[in-house]
PDB file of C-alpha atoms in Angstrom:
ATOM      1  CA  UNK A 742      -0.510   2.781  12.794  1.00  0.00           C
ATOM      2  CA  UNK A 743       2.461   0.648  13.693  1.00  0.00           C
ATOM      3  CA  UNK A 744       2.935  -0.400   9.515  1.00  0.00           C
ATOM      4  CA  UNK A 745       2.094   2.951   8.482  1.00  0.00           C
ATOM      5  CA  UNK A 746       5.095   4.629  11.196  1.00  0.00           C
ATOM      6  CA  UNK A 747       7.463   1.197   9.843  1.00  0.00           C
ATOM      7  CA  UNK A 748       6.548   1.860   6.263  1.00  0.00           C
ATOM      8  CA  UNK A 749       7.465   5.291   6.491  1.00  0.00           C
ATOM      9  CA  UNK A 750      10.242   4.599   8.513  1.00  0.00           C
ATOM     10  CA  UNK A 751      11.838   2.717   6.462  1.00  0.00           C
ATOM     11  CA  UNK A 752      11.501   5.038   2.963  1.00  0.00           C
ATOM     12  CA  UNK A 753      13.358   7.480   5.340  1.00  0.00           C
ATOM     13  CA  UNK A 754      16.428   5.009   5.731  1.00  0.00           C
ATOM     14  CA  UNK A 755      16.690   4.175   1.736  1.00  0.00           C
ATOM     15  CA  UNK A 756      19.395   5.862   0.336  1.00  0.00           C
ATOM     16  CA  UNK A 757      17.669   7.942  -3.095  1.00  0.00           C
ATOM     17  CA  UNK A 758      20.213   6.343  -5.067  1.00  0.00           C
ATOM     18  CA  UNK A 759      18.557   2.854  -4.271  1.00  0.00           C
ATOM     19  CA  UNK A 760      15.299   3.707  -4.731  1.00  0.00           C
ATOM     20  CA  UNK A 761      15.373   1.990  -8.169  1.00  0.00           C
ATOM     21  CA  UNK A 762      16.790  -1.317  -6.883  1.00  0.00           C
ATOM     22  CA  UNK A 763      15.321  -4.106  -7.924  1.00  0.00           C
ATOM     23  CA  UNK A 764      16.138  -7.650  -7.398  1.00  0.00           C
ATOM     24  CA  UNK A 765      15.420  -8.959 -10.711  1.00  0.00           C
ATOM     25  CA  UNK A 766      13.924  -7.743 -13.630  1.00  0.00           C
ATOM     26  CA  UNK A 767      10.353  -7.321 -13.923  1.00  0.00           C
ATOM     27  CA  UNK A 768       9.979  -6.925 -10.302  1.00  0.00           C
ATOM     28  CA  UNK A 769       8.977  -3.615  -8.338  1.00  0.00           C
ATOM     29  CA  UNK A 770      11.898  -1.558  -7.246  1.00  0.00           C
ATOM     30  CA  UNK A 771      11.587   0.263  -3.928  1.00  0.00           C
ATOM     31  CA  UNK A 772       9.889   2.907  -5.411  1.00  0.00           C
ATOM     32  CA  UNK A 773       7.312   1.032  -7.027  1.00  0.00           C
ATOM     33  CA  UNK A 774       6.337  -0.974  -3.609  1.00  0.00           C
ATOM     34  CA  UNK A 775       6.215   2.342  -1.477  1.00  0.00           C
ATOM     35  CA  UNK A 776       4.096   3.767  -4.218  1.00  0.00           C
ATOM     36  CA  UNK A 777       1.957   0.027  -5.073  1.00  0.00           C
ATOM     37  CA  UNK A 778       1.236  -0.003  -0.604  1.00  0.00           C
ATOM     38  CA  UNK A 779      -0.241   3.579  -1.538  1.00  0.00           C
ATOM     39  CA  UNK A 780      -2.253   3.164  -4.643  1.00  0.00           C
ATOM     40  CA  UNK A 781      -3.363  -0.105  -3.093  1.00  0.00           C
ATOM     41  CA  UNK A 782      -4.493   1.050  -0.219  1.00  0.00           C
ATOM     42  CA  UNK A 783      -6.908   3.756  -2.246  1.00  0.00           C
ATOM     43  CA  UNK A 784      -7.819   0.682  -4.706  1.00  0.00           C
ATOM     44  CA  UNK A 785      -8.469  -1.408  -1.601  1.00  0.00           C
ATOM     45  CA  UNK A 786     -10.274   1.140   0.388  1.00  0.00           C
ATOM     46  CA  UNK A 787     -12.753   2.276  -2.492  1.00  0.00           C
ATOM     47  CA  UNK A 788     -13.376  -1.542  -2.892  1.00  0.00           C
ATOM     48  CA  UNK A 789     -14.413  -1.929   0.769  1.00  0.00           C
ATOM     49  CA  UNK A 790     -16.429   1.294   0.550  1.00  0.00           C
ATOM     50  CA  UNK A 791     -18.208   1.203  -2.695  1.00  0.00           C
ATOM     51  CA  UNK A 792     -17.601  -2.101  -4.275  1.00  0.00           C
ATOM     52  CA  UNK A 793     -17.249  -0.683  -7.771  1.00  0.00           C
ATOM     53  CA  UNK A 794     -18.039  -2.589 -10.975  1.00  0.00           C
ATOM     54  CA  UNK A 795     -17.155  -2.822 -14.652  1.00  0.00           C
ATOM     55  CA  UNK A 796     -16.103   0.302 -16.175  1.00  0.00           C
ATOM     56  CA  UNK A 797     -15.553   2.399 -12.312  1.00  0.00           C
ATOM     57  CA  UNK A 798     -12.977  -0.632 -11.439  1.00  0.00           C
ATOM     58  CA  UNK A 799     -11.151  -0.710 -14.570  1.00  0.00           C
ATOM     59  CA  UNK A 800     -10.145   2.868 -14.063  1.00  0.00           C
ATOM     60  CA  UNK A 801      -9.517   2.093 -10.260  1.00  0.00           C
ATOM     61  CA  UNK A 802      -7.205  -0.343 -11.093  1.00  0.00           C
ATOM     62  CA  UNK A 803      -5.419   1.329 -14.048  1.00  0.00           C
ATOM     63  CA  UNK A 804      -5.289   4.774 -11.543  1.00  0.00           C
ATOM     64  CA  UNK A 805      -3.438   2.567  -9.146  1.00  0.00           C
ATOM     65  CA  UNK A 806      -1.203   1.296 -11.926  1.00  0.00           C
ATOM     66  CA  UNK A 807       0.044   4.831 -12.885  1.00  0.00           C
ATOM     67  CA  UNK A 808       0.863   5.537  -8.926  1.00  0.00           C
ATOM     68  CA  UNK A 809       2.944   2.593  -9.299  1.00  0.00           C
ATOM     69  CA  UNK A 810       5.036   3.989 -11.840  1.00  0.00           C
ATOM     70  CA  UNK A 811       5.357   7.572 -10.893  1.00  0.00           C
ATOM     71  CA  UNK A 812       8.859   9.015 -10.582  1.00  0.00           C
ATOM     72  CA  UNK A 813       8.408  10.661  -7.387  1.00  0.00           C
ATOM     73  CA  UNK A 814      10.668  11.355  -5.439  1.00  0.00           C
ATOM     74  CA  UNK A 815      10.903  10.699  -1.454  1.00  0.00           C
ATOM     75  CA  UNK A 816       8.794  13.813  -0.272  1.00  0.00           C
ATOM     76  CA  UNK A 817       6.336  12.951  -2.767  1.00  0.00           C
ATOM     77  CA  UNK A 818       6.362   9.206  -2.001  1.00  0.00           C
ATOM     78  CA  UNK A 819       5.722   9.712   1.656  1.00  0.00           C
ATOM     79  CA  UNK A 820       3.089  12.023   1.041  1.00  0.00           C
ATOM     80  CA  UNK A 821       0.815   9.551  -1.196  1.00  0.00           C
ATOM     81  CA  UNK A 822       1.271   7.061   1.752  1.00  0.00           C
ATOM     82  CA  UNK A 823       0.400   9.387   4.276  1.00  0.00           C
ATOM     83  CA  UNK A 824      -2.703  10.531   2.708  1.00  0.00           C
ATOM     84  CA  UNK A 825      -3.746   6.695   1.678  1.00  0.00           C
ATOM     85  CA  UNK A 826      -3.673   5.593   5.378  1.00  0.00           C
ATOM     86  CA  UNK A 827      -5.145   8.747   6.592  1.00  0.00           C
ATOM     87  CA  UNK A 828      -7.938   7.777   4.473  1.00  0.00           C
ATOM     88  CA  UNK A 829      -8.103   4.345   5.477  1.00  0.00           C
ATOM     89  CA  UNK A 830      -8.015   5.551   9.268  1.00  0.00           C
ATOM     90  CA  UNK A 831     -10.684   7.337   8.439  1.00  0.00           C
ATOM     91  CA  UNK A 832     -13.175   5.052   6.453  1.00  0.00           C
ATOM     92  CA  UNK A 833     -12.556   2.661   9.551  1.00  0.00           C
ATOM     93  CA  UNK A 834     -13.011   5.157  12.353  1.00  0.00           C
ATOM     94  CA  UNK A 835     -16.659   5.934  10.599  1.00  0.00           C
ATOM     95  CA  UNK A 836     -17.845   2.639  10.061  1.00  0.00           C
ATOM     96  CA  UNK A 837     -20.281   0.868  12.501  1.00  0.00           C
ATOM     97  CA  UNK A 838     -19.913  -3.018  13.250  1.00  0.00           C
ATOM     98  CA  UNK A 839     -22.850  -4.027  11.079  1.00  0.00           C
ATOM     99  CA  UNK A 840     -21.622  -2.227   7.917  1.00  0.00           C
ATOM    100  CA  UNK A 841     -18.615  -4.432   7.980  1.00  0.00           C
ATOM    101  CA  UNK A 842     -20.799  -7.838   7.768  1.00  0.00           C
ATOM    102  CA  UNK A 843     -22.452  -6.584   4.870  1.00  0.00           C
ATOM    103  CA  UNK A 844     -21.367  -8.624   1.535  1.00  0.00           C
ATOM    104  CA  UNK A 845     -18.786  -8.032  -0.401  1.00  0.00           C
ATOM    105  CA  UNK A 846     -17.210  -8.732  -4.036  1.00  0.00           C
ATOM    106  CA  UNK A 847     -13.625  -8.919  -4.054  1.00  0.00           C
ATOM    107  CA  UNK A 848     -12.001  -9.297  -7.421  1.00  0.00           C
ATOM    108  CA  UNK A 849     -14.749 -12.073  -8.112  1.00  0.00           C
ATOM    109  CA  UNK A 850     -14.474 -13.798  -4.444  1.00  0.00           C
ATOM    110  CA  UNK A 851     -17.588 -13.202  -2.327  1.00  0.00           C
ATOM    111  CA  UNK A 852     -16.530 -12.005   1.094  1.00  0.00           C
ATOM    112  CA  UNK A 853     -17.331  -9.292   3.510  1.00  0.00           C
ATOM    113  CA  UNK A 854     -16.299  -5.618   4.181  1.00  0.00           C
ATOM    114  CA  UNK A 855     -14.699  -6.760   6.944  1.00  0.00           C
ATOM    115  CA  UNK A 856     -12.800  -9.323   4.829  1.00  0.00           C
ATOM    116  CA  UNK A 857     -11.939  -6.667   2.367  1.00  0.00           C
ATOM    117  CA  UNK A 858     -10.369  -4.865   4.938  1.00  0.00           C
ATOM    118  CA  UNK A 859      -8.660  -7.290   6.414  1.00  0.00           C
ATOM    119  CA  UNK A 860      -7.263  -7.948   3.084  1.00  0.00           C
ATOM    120  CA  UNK A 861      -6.111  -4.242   2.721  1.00  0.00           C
ATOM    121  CA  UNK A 862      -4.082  -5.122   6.137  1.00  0.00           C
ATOM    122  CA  UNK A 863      -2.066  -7.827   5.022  1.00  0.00           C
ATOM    123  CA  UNK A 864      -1.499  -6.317   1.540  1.00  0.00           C
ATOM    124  CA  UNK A 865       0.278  -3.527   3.313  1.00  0.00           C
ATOM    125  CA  UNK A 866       2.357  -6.033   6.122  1.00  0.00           C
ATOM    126  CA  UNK A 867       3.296  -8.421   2.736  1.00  0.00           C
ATOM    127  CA  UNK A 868       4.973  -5.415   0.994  1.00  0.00           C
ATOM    128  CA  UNK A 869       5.950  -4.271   4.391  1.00  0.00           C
ATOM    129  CA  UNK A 870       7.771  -7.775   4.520  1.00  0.00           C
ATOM    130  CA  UNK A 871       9.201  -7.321   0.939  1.00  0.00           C
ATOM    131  CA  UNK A 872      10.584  -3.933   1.581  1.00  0.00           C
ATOM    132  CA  UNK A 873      12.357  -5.214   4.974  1.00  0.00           C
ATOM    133  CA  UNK A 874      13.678  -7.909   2.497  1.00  0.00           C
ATOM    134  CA  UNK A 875      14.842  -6.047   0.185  1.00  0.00           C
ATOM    135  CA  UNK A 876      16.814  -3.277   2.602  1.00  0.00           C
ATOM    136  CA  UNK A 877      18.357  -6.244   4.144  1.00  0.00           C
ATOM    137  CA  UNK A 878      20.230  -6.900   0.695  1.00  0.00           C
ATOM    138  CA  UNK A 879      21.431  -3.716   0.346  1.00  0.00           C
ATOM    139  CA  UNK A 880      22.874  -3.624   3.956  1.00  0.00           C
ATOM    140  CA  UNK A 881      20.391  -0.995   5.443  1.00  0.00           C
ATOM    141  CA  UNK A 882      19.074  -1.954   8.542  1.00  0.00           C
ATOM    142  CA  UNK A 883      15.164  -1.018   9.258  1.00  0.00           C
ATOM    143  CA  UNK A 884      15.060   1.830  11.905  1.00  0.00           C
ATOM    144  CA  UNK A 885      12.767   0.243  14.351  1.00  0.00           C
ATOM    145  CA  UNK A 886      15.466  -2.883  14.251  1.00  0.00           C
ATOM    146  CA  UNK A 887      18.571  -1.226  15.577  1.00  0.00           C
TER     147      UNK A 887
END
């Protein structure tokens, strides 16, 4: 809840005109990270849920790809995050403490739901981290910070 309010947060304080700063070339803009910590938190999630293989994963990941690259604007932006951790909420309010020992396959690494998850949560505070970053450059200060 707390990176999902900061996250949000802080696409509020981003000037529009900066939402296509990047700090080098080849490397997400602020639009691109808001929209990667949505599409990977659906990637993530359906990972965690129903470990998907060969064909069904290819299309996950190219799906979260496209999000990525959207042109949408703010409204849009905060809607696709507020939907992917609604759904995430929800997966984890349903699940039962068994179901997240039971194995997982994560991009080739054995693990369990739980560690899938607990992947998904520090995917989200790393581009957290990067977006913090990258307001600091541009002189806006996160809203939670002042």
């Amino acid at each position: 809840n707390e990176m999902e309010s900061q996250v949000a947060s802080l696409l509020k304080a981003i000037p529009d005109d900066k939402l296509d700063w990047r700090p080098g070339p080849g490397v997400r803009s602020f639009r691109e990270v808001f929209l990667h910590i949505a599409g990977g938190n659906q990637l993530i999630l359906s990972i965690a849920t129903t470990q998907p293989k060969g064909d069904a994963m290819k299309k996950l990941i190219d799906d979260e790809g496209a999000v990525e690259h959207q042109r949408a604007g703010k409204e849009e932006i905060l809607k696709l995050l507020t939907e992917s951790f609604a759904a995430v909420r929800k997966s984890l309010d349903n699940i039962r403490p068994a179901g997240l020992g039971r194995e997982a396959d994560f991009f080739g690494t054995p693990t369990t739901r739980r560690g899938v998850y607990t992947f998904l949560d520090t995917h989200i505070a790393e581009h957290l981290g990067q977006l913090i970053a990258y307001s600091r450059v541009n002189g806006i200060v996160p809203p939670w910070s002042k």
